[in-house]
PDB file of C-alpha atoms in Angstrom:
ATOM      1  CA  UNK A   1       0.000   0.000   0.000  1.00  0.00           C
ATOM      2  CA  UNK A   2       2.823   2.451   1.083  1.00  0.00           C
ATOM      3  CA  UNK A   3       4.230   1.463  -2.223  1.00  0.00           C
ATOM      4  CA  UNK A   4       1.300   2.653  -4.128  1.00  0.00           C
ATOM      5  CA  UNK A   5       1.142   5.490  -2.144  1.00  0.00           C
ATOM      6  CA  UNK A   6       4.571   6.463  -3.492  1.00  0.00           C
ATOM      7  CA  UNK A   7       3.970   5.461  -7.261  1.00  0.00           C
ATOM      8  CA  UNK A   8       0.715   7.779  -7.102  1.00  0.00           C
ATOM      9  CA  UNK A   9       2.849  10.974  -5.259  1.00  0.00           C
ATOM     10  CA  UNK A  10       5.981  10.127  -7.847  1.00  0.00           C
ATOM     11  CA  UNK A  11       3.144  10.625 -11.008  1.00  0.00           C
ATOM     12  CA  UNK A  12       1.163  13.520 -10.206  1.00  0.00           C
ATOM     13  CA  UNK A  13       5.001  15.333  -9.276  1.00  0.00           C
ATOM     14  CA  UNK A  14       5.889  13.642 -12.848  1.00  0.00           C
ATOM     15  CA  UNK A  15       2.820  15.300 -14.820  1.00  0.00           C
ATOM     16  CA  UNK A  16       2.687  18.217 -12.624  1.00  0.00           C
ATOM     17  CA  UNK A  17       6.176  19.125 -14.050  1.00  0.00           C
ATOM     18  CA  UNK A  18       5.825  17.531 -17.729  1.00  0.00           C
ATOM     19  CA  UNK A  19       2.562  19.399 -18.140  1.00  0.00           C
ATOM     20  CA  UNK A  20       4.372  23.094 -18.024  1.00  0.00           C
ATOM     21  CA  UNK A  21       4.604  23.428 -21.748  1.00  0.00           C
ATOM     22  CA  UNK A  22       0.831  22.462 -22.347  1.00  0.00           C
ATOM     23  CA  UNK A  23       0.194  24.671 -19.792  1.00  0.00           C
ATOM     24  CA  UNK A  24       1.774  27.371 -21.346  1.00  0.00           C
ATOM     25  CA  UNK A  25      -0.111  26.379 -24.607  1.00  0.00           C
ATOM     26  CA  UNK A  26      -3.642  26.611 -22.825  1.00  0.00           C
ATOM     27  CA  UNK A  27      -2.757  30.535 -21.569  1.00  0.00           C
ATOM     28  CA  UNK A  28      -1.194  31.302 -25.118  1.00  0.00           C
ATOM     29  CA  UNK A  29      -4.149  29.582 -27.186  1.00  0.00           C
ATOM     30  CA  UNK A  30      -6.899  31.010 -24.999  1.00  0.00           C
ATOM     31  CA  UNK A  31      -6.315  34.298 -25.972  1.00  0.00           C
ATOM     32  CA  UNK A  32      -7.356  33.848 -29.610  1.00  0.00           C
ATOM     33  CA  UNK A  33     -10.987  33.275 -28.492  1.00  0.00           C
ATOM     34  CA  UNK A  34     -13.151  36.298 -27.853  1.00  0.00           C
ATOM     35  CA  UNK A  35     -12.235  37.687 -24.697  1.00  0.00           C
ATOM     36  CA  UNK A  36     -15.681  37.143 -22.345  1.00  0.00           C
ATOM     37  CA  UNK A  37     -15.267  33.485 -23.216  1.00  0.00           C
ATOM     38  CA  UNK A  38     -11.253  33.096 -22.658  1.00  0.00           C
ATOM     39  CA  UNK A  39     -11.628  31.662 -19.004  1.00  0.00           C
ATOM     40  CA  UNK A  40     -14.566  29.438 -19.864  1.00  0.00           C
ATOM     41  CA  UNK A  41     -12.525  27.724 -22.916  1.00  0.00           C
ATOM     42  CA  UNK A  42      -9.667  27.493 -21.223  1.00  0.00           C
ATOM     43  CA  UNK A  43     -12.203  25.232 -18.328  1.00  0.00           C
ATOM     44  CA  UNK A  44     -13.976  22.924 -20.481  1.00  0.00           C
ATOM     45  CA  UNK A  45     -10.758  22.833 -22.660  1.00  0.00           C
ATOM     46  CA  UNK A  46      -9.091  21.182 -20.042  1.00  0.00           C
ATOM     47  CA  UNK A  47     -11.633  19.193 -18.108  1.00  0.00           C
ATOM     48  CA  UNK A  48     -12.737  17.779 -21.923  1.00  0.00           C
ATOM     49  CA  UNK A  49      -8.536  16.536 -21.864  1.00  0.00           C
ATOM     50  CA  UNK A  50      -8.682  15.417 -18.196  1.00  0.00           C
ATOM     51  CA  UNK A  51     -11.660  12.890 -20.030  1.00  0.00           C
ATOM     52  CA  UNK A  52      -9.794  12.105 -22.892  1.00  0.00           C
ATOM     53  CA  UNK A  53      -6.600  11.240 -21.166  1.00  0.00           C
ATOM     54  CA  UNK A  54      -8.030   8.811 -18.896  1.00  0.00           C
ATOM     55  CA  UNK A  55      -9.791   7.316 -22.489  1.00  0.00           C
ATOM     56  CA  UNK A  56      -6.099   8.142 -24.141  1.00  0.00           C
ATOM     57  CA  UNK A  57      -4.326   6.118 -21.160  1.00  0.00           C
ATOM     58  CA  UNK A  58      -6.438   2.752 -21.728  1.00  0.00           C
ATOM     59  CA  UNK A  59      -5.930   3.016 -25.553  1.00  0.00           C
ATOM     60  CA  UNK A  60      -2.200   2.671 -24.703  1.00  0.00           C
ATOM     61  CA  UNK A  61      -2.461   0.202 -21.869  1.00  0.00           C
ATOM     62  CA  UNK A  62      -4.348  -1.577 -24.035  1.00  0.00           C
ATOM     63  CA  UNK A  63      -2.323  -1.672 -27.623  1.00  0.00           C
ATOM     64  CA  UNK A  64       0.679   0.201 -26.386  1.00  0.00           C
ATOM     65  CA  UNK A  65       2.515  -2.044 -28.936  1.00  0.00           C
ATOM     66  CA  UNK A  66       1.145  -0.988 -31.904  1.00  0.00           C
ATOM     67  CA  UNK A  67       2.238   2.829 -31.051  1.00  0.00           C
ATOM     68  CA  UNK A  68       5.899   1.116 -30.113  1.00  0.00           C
ATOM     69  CA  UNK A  69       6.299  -1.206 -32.523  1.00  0.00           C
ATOM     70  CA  UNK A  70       7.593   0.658 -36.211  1.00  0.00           C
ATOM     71  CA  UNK A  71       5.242   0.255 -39.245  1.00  0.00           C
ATOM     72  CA  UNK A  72       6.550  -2.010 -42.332  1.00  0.00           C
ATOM     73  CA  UNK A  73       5.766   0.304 -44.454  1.00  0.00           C
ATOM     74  CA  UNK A  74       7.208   3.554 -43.019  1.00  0.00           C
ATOM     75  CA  UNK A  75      10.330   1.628 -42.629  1.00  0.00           C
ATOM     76  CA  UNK A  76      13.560   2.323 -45.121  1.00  0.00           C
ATOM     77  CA  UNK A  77      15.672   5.171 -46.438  1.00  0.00           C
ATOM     78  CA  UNK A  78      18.584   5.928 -48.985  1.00  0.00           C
ATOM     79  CA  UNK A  79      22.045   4.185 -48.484  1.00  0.00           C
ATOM     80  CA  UNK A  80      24.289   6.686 -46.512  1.00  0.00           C
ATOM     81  CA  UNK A  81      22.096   9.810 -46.361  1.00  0.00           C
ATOM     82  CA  UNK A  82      18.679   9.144 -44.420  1.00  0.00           C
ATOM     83  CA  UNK A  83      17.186   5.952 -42.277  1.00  0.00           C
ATOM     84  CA  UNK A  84      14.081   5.642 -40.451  1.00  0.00           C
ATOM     85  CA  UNK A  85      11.541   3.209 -39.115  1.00  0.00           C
ATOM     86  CA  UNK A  86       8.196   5.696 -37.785  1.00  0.00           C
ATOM     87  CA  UNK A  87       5.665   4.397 -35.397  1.00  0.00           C
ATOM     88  CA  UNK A  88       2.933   5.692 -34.069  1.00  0.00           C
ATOM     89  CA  UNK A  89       3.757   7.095 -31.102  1.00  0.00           C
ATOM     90  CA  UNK A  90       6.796   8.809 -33.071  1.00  0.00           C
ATOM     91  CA  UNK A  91       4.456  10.576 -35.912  1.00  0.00           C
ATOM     92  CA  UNK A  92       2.018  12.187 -33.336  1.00  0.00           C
ATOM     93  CA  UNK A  93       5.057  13.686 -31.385  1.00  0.00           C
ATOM     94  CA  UNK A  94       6.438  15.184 -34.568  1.00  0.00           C
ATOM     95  CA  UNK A  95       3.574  16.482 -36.000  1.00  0.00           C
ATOM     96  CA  UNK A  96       2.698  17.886 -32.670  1.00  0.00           C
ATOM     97  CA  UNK A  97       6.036  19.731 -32.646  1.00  0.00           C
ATOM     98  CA  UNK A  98       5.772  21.105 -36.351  1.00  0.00           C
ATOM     99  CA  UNK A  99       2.612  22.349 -35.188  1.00  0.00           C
ATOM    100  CA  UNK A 100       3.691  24.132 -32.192  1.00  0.00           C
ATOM    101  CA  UNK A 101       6.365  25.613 -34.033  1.00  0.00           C
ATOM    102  CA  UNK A 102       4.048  26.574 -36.801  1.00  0.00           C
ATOM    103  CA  UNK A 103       2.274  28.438 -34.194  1.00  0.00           C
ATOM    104  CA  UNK A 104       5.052  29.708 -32.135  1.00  0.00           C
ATOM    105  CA  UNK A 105       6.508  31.573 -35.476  1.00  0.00           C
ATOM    106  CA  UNK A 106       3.088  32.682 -36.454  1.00  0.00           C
ATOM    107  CA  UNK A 107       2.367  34.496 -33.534  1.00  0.00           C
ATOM    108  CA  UNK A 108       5.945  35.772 -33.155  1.00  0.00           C
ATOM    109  CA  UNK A 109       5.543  37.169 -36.970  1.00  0.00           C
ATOM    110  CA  UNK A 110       1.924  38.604 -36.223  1.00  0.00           C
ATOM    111  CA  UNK A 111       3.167  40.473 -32.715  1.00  0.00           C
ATOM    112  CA  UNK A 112       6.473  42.335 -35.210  1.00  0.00           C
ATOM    113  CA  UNK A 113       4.005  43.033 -37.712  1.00  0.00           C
ATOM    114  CA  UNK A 114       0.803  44.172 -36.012  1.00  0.00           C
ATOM    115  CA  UNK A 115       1.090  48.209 -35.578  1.00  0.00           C
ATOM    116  CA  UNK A 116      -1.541  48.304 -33.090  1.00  0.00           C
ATOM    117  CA  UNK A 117      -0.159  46.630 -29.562  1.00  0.00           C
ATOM    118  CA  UNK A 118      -2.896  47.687 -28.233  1.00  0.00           C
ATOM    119  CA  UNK A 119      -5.315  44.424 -29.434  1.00  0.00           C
ATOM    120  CA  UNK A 120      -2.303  41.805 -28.209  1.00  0.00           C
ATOM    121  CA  UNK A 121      -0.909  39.039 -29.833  1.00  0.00           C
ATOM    122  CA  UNK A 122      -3.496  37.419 -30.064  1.00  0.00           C
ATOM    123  CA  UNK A 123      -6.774  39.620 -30.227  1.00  0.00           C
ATOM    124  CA  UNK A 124      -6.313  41.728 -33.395  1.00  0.00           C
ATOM    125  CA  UNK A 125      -9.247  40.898 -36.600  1.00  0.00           C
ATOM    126  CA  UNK A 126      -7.556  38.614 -38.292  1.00  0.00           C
ATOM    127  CA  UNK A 127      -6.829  35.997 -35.352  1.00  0.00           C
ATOM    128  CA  UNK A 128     -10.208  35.985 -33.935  1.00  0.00           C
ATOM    129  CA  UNK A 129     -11.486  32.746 -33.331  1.00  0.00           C
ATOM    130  CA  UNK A 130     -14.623  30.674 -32.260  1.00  0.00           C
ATOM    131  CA  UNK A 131     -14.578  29.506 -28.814  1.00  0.00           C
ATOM    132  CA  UNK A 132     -15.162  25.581 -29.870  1.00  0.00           C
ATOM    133  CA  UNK A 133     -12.024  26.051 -32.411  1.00  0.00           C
ATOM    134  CA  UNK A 134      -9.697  27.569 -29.501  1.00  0.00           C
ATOM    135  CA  UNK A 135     -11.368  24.222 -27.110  1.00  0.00           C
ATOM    136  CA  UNK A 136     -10.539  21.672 -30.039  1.00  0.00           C
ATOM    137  CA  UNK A 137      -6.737  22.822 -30.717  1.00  0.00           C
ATOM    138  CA  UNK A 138      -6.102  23.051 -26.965  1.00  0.00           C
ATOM    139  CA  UNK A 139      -7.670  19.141 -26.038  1.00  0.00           C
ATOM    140  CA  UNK A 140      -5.916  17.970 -29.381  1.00  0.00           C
ATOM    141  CA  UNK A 141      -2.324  19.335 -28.097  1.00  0.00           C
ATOM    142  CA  UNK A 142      -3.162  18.130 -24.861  1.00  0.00           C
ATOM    143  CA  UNK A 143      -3.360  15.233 -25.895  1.00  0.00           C
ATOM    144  CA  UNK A 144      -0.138  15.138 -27.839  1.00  0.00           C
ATOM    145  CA  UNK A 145       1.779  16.758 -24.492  1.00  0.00           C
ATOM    146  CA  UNK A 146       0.029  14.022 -22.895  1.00  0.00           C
ATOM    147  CA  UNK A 147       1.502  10.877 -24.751  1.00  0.00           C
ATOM    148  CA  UNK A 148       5.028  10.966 -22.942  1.00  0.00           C
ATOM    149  CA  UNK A 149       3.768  11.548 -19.455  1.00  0.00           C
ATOM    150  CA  UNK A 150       1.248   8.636 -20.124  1.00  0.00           C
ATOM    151  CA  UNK A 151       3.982   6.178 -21.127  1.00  0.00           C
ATOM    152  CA  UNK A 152       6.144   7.654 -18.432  1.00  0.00           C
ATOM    153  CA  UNK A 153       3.318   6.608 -15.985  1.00  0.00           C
ATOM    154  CA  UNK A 154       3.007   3.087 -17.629  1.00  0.00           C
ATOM    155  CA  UNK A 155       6.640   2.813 -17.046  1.00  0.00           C
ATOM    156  CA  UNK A 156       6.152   3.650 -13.036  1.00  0.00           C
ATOM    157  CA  UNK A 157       3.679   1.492 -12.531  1.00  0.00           C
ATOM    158  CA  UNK A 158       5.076  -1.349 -14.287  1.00  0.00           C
ATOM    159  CA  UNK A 159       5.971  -2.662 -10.926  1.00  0.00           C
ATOM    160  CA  UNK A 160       2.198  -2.889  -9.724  1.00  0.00           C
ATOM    161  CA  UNK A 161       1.240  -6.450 -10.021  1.00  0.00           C
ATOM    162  CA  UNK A 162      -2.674  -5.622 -10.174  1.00  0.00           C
ATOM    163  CA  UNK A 163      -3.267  -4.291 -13.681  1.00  0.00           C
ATOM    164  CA  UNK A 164      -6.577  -2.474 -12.505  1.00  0.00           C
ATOM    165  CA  UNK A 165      -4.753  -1.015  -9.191  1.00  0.00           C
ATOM    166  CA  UNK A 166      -2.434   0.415 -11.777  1.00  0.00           C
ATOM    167  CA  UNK A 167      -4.665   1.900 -14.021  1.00  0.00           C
ATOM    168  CA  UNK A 168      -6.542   3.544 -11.098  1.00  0.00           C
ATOM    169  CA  UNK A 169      -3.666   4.708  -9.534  1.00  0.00           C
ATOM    170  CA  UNK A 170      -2.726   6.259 -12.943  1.00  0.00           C
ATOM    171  CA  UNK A 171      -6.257   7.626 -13.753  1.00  0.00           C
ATOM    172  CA  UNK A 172      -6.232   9.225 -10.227  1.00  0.00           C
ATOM    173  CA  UNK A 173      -2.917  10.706 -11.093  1.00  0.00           C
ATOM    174  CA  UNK A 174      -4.345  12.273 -14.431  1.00  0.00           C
ATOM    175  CA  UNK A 175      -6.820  13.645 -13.045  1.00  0.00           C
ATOM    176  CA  UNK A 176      -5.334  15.480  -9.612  1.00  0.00           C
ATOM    177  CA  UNK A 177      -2.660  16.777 -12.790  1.00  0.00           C
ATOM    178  CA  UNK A 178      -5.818  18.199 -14.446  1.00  0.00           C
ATOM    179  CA  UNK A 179      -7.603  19.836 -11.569  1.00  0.00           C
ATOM    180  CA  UNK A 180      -4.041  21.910 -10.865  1.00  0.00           C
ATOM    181  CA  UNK A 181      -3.916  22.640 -14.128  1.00  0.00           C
ATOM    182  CA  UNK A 182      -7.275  24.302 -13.960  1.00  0.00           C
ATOM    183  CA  UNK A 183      -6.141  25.956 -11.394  1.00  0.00           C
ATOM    184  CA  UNK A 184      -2.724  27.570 -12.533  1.00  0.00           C
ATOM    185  CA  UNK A 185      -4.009  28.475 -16.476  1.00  0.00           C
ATOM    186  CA  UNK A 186      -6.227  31.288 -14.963  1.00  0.00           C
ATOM    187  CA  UNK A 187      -3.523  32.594 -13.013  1.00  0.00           C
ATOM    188  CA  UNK A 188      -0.824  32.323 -15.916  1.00  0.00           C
ATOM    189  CA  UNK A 189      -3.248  34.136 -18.537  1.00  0.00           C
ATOM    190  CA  UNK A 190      -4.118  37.027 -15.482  1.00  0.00           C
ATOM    191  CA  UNK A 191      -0.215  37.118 -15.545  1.00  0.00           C
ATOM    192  CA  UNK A 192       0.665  37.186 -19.158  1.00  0.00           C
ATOM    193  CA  UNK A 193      -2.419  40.075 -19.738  1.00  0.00           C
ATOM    194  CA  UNK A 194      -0.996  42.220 -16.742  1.00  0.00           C
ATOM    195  CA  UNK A 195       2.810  41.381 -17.653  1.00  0.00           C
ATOM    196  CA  UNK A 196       2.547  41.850 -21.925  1.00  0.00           C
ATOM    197  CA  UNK A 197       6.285  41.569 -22.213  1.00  0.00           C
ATOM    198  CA  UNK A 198       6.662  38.368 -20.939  1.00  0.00           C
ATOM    199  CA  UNK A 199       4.279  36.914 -23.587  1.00  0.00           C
ATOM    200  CA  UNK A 200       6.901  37.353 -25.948  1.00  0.00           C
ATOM    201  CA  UNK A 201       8.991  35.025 -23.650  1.00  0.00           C
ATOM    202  CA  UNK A 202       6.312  32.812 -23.728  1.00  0.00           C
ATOM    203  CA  UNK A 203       6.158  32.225 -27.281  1.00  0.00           C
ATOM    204  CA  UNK A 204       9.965  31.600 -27.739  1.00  0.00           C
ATOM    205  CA  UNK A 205       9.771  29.004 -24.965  1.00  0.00           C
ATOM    206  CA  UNK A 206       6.557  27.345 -27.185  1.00  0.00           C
ATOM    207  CA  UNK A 207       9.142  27.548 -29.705  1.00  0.00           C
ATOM    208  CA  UNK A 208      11.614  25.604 -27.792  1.00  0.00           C
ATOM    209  CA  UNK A 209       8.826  22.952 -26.696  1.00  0.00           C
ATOM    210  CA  UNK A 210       8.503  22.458 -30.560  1.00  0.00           C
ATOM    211  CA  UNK A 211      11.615  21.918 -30.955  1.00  0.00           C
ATOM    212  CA  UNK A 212      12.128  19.500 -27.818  1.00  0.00           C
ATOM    213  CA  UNK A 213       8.941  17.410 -29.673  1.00  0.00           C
ATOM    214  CA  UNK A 214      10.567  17.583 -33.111  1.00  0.00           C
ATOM    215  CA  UNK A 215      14.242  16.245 -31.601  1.00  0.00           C
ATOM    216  CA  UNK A 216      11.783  13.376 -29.589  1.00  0.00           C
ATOM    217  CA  UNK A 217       9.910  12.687 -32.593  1.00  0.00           C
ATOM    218  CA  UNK A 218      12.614  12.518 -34.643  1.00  0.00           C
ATOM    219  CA  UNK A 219      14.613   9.989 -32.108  1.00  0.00           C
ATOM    220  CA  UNK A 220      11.593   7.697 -31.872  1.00  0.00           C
ATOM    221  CA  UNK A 221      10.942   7.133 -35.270  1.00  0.00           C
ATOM    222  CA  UNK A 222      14.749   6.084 -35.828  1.00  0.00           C
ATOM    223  CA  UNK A 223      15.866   9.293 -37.900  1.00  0.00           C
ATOM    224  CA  UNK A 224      19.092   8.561 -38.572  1.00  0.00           C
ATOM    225  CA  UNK A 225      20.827  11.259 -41.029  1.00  0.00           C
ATOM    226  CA  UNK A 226      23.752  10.926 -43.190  1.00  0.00           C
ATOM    227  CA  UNK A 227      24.861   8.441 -40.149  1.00  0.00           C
ATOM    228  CA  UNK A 228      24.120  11.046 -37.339  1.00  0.00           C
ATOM    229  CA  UNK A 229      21.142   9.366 -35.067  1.00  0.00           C
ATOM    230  CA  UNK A 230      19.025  12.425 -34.196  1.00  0.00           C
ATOM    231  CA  UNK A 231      19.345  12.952 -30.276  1.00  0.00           C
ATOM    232  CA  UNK A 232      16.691  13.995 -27.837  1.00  0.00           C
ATOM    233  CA  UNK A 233      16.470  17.641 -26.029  1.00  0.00           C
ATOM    234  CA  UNK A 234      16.641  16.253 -22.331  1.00  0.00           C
ATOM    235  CA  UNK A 235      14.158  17.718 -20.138  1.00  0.00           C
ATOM    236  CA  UNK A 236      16.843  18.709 -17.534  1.00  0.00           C
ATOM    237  CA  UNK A 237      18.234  21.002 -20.772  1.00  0.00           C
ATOM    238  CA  UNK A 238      15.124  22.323 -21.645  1.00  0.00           C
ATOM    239  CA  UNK A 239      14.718  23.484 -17.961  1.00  0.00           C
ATOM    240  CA  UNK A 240      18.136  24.844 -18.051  1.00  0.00           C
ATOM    241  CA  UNK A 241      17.429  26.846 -21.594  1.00  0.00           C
ATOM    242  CA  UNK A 242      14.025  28.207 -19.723  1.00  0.00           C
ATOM    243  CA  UNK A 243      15.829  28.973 -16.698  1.00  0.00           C
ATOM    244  CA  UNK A 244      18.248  31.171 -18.727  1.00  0.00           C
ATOM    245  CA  UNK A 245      15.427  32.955 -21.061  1.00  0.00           C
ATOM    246  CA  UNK A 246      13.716  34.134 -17.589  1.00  0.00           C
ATOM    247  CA  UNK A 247      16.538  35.504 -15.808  1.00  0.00           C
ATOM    248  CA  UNK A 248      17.611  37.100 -18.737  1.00  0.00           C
ATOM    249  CA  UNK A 249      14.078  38.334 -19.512  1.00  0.00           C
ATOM    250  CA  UNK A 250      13.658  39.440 -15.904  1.00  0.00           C
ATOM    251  CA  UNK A 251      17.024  41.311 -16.071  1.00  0.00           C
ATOM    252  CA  UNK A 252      16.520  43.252 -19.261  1.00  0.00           C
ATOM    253  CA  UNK A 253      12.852  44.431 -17.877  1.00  0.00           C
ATOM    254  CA  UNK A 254      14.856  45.666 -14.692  1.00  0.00           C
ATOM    255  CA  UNK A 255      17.339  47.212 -16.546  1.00  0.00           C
ATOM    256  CA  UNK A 256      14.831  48.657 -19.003  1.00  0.00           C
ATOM    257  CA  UNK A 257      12.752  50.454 -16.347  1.00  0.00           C
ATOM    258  CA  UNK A 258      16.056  52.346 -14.671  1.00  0.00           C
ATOM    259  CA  UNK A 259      17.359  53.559 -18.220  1.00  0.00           C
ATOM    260  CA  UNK A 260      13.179  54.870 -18.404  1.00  0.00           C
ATOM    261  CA  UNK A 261      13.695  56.339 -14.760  1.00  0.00           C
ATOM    262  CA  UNK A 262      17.145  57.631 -15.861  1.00  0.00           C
ATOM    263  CA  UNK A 263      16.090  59.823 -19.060  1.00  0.00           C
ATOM    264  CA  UNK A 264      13.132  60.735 -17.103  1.00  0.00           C
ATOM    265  CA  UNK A 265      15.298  62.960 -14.634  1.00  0.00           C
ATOM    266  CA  UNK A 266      17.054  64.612 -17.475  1.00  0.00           C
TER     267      UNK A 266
END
C-alpha cells in the first residue's frame, strides 16, 4: 500500500512538471478566443482533456505495442544519407512539434508586424477565433503533451502487479494533474495580460517545446541522417534553456525600467 502510495505521489510530481509546456499552450491559445469566453474555454478545454486522457491512457495500456512497434511500411531510407523506421507514437510527437512551431513563429511574426499593440498578440481581426475552435486545438495538443507523461506513468507502474490497481492509480494521477492545471491556467493568462512583455517570452519558450517534440519525434521514429542518429532535447536542458530565457528576460525588464527612470530625470 505504502508502495502505491509512493507510485501515485511520484506521477502527479511527474505530470505536474511535464505538463508546463501544455500549460503554457492553454494561456497562449486562450487568448485567440473572444475575450468574455477566454476563461470558460480554457475550463472545459481542459476538463474535456482530463476525459480524454483517462480514455487516451487505456488506448495505450491496451495496444501500447502498436504505437511502439515501427510500421513495415514507413520503414527504409537511402544508403548513406537518411534511415528511419516511424511508429505511431513517433508521428504524433512530430507532428505535434511542427505544429507548435508553426504556431510559435506565427504568432511571433503577427506580434512584429501588427502596428496596433494595443489588441495583443493574439486579439487583433484577423486571429479571432470561435470559442469551440480555440477548445478543439487546446484538447488535441493536450493530448499530444500528454503521450510521454502517459507512457512515463506506464513505465512507473510497471511494478504494480494488479493491472486495474495500476490503471486507477494512474487515472487518479491524471486527473489530480488536471484539476491543478485548472487551477494555474487562470492565473498564468491574469499574468501574461498584466505582464505583456513576458508573452513574448512565452512564445519563444513554445518555440523551444517544438523543438524539444521535433528532436523526440525525430529519435523515436529512428531518424538517422547521413549516419548522425538524431538525439533527444533532455528535459533537464530544456529546464536549463528556460531557466536562462527568464533571468535574462527578468534582467533586461529591470534594466529597461532604470534607463526609463534615468532619461526621465534629465
Amino acid at each position: 500500500m505504502v508502495g502505491v502510495i509512493f507510485t501515485l505521489l511520484m506521477l502527479i510530481l511527474l505530470q505536474a512538471v511535464l505538463g508546463f509546456d501544455n500549460l503554457l499552450y492553454i494561456s497562449l491559445e486562450s487568448k485567440k478566443a473572444p475575450e468574455a469566453d477566454q476563461k470558460k474555454v480554457r475550463k472545459t478545454g481542459i476538463l474535456i482533456a482530463i476525459v480524454l486522457r483517462i480514455v487516451l491512457l487505456f488506448v495505450l495500456v491496451s495496444i501500447i505495442d502498436f504505437f511502439q512497434d515501427p510500421f513495415s511500411f514507413l520503414t527504409g531510407g537511402i544508403t548513406d544519407v537518411v534511415h528511419f523506421a516511424f511508429n505511431g507514437h513517433s508521428i504524433i510527437v512530430l507532428l505535434g512539434g511542427g505544429f507548435i512551431i508553426y504556431t510559435a513563429i506565427r504568432e511571433i511574426w503577427h506580434m512584429i508586424g501588427d502596428p496596433d499593440l494595443s489588441t495583443g498578440i493574439a486579439n487583433n481581426g484577423k486571429k479571432i477565433k470561435s470559442s469551440n475552435a480555440v477548445i478543439t486545438s487546446i484538447v488535441l495538443m493536450n493530448l499530444v503533451f500528454s503521450f510521454d507523461s502517459i507512457l512515463a506513468a506506464i513505465g512507473l507502474t510497471s511494478e504494480i502487479e494488479n493491472a486495474t490497481t495500476a490503471f486507477i492509480v494512474m487515472a487518479i494521477a491524471i486527473v489530480i494533474s488536471g484539476l491543478l492545471m485548472l487551477v494555474l491556467a487562470d492565473r498564468i493568462s491574469t499574468f501574461l495580460a498584466k505582464n505583456r512583455m513576458y508573452e513574448v517570452l512565452g512564445l519563444f519558450i513554445l518555440f523551444i517545446v517544438g523543438i524539444m517534440l521535433v528532436t523526440e519525434g525525430g529519435h523515436l521514429a529512428h531518424i538517422n541522417l547521413f549516419g548522425n542518429e538524431i538525439v533527444p532535447m533532455s528535459k533537464t536542458t530544456f529546464y536549463f534553456v528556460l531557466g536562462i530565457l527568464v533571468i535574462v528576460d527578468v534582467v533586461q525588464g529591470k534594466y529597461k525600467k532604470k534607463l526609463i527612470a534615468e532619461q526621465r530625470k534629465h
